[in-house]
mmCIF file of C-alpha atoms in Angstrom:
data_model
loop_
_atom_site.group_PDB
_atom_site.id
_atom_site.type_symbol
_atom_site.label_atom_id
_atom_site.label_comp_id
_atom_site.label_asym_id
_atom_site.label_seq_id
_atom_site.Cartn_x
_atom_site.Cartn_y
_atom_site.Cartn_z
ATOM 1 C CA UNK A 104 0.000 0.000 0.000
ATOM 2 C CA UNK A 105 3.096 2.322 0.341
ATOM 3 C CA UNK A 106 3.919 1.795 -3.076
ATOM 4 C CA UNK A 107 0.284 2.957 -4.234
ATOM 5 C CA UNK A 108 0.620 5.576 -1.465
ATOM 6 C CA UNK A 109 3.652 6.581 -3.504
ATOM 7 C CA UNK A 110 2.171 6.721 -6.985
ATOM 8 C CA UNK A 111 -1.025 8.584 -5.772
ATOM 9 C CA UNK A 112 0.961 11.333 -4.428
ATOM 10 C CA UNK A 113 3.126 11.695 -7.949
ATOM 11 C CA UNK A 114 -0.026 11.644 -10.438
ATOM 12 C CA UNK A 115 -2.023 13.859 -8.142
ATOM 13 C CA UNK A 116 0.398 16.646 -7.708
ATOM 14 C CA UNK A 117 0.331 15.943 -4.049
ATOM 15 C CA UNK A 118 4.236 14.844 -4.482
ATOM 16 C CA UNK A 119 4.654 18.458 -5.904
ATOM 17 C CA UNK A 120 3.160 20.159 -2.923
ATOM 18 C CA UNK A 121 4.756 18.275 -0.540
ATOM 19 C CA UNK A 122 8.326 19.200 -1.280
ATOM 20 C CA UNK A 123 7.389 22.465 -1.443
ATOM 21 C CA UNK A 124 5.616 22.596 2.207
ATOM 22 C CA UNK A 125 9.076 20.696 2.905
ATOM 23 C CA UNK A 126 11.178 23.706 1.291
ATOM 24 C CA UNK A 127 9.140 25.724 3.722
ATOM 25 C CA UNK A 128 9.851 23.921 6.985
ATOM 26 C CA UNK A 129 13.417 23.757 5.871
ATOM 27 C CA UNK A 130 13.816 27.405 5.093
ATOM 28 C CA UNK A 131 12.296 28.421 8.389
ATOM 29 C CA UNK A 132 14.841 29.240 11.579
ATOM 30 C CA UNK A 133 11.610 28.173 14.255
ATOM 31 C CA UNK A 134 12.945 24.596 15.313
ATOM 32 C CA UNK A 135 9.668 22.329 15.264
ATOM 33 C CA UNK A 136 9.159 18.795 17.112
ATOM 34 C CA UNK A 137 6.549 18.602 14.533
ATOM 35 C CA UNK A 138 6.453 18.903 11.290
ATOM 36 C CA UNK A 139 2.582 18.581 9.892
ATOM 37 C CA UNK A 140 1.455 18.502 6.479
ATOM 38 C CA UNK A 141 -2.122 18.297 5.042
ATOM 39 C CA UNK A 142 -2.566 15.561 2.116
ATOM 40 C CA UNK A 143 -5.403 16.108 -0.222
ATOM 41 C CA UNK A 144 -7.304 12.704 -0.884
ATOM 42 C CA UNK A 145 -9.746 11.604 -3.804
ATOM 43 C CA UNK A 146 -11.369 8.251 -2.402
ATOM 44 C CA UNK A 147 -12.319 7.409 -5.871
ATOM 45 C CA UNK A 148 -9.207 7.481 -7.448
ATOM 46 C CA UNK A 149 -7.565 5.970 -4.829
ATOM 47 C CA UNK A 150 -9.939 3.213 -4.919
ATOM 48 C CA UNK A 151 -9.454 2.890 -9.208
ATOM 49 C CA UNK A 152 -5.897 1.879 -8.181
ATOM 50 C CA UNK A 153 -5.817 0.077 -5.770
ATOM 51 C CA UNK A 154 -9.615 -1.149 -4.325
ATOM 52 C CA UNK A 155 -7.699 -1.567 -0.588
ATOM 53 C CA UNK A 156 -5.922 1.118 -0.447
ATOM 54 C CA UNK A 157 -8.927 3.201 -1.176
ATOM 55 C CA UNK A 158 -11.210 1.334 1.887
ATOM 56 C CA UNK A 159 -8.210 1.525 3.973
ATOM 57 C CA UNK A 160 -8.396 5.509 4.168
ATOM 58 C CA UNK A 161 -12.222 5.792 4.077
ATOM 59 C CA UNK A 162 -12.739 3.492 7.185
ATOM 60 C CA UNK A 163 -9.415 3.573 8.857
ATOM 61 C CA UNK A 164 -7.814 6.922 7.989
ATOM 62 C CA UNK A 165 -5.715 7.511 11.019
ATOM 63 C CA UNK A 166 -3.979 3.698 10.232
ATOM 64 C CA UNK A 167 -3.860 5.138 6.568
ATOM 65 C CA UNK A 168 -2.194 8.689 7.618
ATOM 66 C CA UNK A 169 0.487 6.174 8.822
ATOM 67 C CA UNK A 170 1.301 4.821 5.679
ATOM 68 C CA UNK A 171 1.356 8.241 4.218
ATOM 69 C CA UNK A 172 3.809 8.956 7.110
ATOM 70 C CA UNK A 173 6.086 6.240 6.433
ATOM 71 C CA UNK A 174 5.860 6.706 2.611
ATOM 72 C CA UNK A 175 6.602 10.661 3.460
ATOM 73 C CA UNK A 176 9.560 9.629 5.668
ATOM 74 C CA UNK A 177 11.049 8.008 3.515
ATOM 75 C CA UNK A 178 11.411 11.025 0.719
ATOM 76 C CA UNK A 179 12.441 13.394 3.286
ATOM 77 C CA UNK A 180 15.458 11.417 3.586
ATOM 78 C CA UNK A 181 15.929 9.809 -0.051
ATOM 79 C CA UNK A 182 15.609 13.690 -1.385
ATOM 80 C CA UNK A 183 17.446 15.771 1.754
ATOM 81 C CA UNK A 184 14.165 18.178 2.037
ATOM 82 C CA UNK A 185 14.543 18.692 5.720
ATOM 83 C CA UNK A 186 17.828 18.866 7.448
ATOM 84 C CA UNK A 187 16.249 19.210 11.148
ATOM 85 C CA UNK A 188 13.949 16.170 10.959
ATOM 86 C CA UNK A 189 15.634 13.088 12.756
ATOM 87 C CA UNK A 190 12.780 10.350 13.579
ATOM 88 C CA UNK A 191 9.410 9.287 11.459
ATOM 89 C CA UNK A 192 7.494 10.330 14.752
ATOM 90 C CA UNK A 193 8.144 13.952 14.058
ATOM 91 C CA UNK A 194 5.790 13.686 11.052
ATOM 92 C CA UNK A 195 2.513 14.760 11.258
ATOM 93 C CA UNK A 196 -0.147 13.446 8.558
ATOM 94 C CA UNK A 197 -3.698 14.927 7.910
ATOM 95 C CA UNK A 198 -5.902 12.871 5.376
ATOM 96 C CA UNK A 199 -8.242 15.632 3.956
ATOM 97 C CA UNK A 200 -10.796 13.945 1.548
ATOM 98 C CA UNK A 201 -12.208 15.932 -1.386
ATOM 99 C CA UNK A 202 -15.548 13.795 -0.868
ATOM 100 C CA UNK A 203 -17.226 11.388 0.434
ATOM 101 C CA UNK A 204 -18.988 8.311 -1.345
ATOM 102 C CA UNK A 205 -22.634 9.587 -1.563
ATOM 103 C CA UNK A 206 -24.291 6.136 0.441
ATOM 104 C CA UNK A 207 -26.450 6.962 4.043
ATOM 105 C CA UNK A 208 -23.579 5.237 5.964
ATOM 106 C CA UNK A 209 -21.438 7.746 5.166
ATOM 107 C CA UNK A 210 -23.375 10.816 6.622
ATOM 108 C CA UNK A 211 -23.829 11.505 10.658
ATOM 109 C CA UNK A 212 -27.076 11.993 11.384
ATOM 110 C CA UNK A 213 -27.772 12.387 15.116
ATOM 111 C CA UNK A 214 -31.522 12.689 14.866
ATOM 112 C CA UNK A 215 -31.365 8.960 13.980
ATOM 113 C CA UNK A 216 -31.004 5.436 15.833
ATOM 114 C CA UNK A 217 -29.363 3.763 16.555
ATOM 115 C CA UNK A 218 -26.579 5.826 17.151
ATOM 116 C CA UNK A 219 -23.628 3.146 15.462
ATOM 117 C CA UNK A 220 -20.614 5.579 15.091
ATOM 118 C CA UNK A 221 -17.864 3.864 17.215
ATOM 119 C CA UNK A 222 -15.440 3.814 13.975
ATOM 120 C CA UNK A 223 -13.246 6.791 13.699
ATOM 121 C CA UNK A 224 -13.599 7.113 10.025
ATOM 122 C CA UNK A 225 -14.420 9.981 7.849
ATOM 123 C CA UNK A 226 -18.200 10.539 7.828
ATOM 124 C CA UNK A 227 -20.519 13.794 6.761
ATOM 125 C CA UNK A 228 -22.228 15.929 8.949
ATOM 126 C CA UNK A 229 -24.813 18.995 7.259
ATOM 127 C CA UNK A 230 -26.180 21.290 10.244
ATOM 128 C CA UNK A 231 -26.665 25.099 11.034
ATOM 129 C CA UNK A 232 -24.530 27.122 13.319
ATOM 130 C CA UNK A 233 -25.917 28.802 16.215
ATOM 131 C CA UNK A 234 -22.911 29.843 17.825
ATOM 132 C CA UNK A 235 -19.286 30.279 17.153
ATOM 133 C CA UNK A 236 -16.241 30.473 19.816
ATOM 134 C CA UNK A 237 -13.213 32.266 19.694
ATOM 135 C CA UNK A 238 -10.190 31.242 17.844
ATOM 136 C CA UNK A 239 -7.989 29.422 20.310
ATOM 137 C CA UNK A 240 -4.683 28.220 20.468
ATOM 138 C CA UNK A 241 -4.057 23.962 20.772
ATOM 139 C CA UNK A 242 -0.544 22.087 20.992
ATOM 140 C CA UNK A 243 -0.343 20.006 17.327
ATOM 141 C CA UNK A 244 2.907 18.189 18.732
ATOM 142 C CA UNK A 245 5.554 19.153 21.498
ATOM 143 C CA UNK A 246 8.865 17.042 22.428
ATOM 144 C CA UNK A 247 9.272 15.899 26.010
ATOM 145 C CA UNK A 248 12.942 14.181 27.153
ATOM 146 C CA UNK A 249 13.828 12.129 30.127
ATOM 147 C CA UNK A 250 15.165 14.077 33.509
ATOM 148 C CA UNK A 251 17.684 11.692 33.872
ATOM 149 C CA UNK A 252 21.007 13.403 32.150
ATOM 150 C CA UNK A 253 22.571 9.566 32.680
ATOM 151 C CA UNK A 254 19.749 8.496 30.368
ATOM 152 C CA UNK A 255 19.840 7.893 26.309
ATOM 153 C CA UNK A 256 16.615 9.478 25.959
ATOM 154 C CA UNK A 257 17.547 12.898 27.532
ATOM 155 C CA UNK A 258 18.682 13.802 24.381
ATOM 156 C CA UNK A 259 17.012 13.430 20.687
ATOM 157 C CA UNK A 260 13.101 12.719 19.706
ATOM 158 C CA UNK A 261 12.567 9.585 21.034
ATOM 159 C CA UNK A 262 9.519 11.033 22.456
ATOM 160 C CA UNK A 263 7.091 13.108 20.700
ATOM 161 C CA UNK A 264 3.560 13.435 21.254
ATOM 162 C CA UNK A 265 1.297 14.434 18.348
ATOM 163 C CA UNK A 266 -2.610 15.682 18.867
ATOM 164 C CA UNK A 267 -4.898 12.682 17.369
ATOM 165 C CA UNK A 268 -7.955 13.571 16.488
ATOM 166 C CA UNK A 269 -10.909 13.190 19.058
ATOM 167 C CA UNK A 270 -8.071 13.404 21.671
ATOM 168 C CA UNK A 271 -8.549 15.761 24.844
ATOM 169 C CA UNK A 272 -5.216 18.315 25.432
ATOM 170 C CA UNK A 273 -4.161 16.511 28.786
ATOM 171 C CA UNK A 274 -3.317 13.548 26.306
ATOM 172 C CA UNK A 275 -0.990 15.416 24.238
ATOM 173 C CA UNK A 276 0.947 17.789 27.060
ATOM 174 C CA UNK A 277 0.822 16.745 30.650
ATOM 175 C CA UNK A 278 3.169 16.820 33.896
ATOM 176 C CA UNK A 279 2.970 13.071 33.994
ATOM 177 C CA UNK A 280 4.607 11.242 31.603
ATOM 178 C CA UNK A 281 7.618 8.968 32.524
ATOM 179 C CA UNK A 282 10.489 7.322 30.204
ATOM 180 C CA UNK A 283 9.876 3.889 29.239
ATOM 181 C CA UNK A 284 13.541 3.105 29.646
ATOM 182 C CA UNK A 285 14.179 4.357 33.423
ATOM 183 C CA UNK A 286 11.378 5.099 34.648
ATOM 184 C CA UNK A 287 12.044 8.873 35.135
ATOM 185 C CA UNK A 288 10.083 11.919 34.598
ATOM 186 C CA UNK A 289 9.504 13.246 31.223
ATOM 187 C CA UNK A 290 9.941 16.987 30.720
ATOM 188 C CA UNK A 291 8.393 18.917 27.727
ATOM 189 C CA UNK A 292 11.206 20.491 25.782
ATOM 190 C CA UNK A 293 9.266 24.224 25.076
ATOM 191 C CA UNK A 294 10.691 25.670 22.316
ATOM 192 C CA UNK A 295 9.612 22.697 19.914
ATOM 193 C CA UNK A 296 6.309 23.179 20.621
ATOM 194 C CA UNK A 297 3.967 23.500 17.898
ATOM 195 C CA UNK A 298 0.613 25.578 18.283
ATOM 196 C CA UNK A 299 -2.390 25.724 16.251
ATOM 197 C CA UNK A 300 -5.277 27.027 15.777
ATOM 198 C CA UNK A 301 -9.077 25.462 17.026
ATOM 199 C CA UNK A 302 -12.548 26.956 17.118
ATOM 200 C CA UNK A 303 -15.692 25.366 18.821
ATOM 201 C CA UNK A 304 -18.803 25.929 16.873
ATOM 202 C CA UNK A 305 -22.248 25.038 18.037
ATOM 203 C CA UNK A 306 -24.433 23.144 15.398
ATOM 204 C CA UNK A 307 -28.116 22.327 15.410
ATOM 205 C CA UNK A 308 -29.787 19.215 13.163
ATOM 206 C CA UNK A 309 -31.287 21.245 9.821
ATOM 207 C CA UNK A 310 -34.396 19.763 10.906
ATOM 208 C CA UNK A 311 -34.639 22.105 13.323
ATOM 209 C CA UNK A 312 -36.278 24.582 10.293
ATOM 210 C CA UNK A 313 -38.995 22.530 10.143
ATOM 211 C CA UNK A 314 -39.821 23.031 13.372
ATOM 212 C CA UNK A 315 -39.290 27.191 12.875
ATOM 213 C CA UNK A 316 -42.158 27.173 10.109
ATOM 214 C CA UNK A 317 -44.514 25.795 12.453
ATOM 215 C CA UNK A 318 -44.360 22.206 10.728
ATOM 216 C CA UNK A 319 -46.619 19.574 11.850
ATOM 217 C CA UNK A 320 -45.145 15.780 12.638
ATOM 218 C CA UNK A 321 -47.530 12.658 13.677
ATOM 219 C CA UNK A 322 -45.074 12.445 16.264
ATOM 220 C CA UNK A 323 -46.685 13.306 19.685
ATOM 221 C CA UNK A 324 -43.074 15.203 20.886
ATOM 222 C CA UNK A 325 -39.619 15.760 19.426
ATOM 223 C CA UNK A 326 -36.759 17.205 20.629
ATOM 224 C CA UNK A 327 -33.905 18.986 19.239
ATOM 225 C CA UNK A 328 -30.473 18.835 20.059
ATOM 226 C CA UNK A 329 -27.212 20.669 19.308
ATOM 227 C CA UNK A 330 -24.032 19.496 19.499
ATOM 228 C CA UNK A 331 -20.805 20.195 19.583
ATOM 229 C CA UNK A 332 -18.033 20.429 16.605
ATOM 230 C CA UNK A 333 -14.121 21.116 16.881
ATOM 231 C CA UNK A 334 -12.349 22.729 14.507
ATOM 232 C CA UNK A 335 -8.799 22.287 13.968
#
């Protein structure tokens, strides 16, 4: 699948845009732990060449970002693009479909049941927005090394923690973490932290219209819900 992975990115142009994000990070004097790049996907072309490949990223895209990692990796080194980068870890990959297979089980609709959306694929969600937060700042990635200067891993990016998605803050950057090797405190490293940016927006079910116009359902009662959407 790496080998697809490859040949996607070259006949889609999404090689092309990679180096060039590359030529950015390398350029820049800002030392990252991090070093994120978003990777424009069309399912259905995917799918034409190679069938599981293409199923791979639609129900397990975080597994599939790793491929994309590994298959990114691997040309950052082959082609020199970044000097700083030293481990695969440090790679961030966002899977960012163009569209979704038009089939029900493919759109989130919370006014239905049973509510079956364990998976942490890629589904679509219509809505209206009621209310919009400020523009925060989240940690994408940060580097943490062991307190024990005797240690191998006080040194280097043997531990990097990258935001997943559906993951609280605490589970990126915490006061808690200890090194697998001795045992010892990990401390976060602050100038390789990377920030973004994150908004919370309130949505409502479009339904809710019908409701506004005064529409009439057999149902006895309804009730209408918002919930809540992060953007990153």
């Amino acid at each position: 699948m790496r080998e697809i992975a490859l040949v996607y990115l070259d006949r889609s142009g999404g090689l092309q845009k990679f180096v060039h994000d590359c030529k950015k990070y390398n350029d820049s004097k800002q030392s990252y732990a991090v070093y994120r790049f978003i990777i424009s996907i069309n399912p259905s072309d995917i799918a034409e060449l190679d069938a599981t490949l293409g199923n791979y990223i639609l129900h397990n895209p975080i597994q599939a970002a790793q491929i994309f990692q590994s298959v990114c990796f691997v040309a950052i080194q082959t082609l020199s693009l970044i000097e700083q980068l030293q481990t695969e870890a440090q790679i961030s990959i966002v899977l960012k479909p163009t569209h979704l297979p038009p089939l029900p089980s493919y759109v989130l609709s919370l006014s239905a049941f049973p509510f079956d959306y364990t998976s942490q694929r890629f589904y679509m969600s219509e809505g209206i927005a009621i209310a919009m937060g400020t523009v925060t700042k989240y940690t994408q990635g940060a580097r943490f090394l062991c307190t024990e200067d005797t240690c191998p891993f006080s040194e280097g990016f043997s531990y990097i923690r990258v935001h997943m998605p559906g993951a609280t803050e605490s589970a990126t950057v915490r006061n808690d973490f200890v090194c697998s090797l001795c045992s010892s405190p990990l401390q976060e490293d602050m100038k390789f932290r990377v920030l973004g940016d994150k908004q919370v927006v309130e949505m409502i079910d479009a339904k809710v219209l019908n409701a506004l116009k005064g529409f009439s359902s057999h149902k006895s009662h309804f009730r209408i819900q918002t919930f809540t959407v992060f953007l990153r």
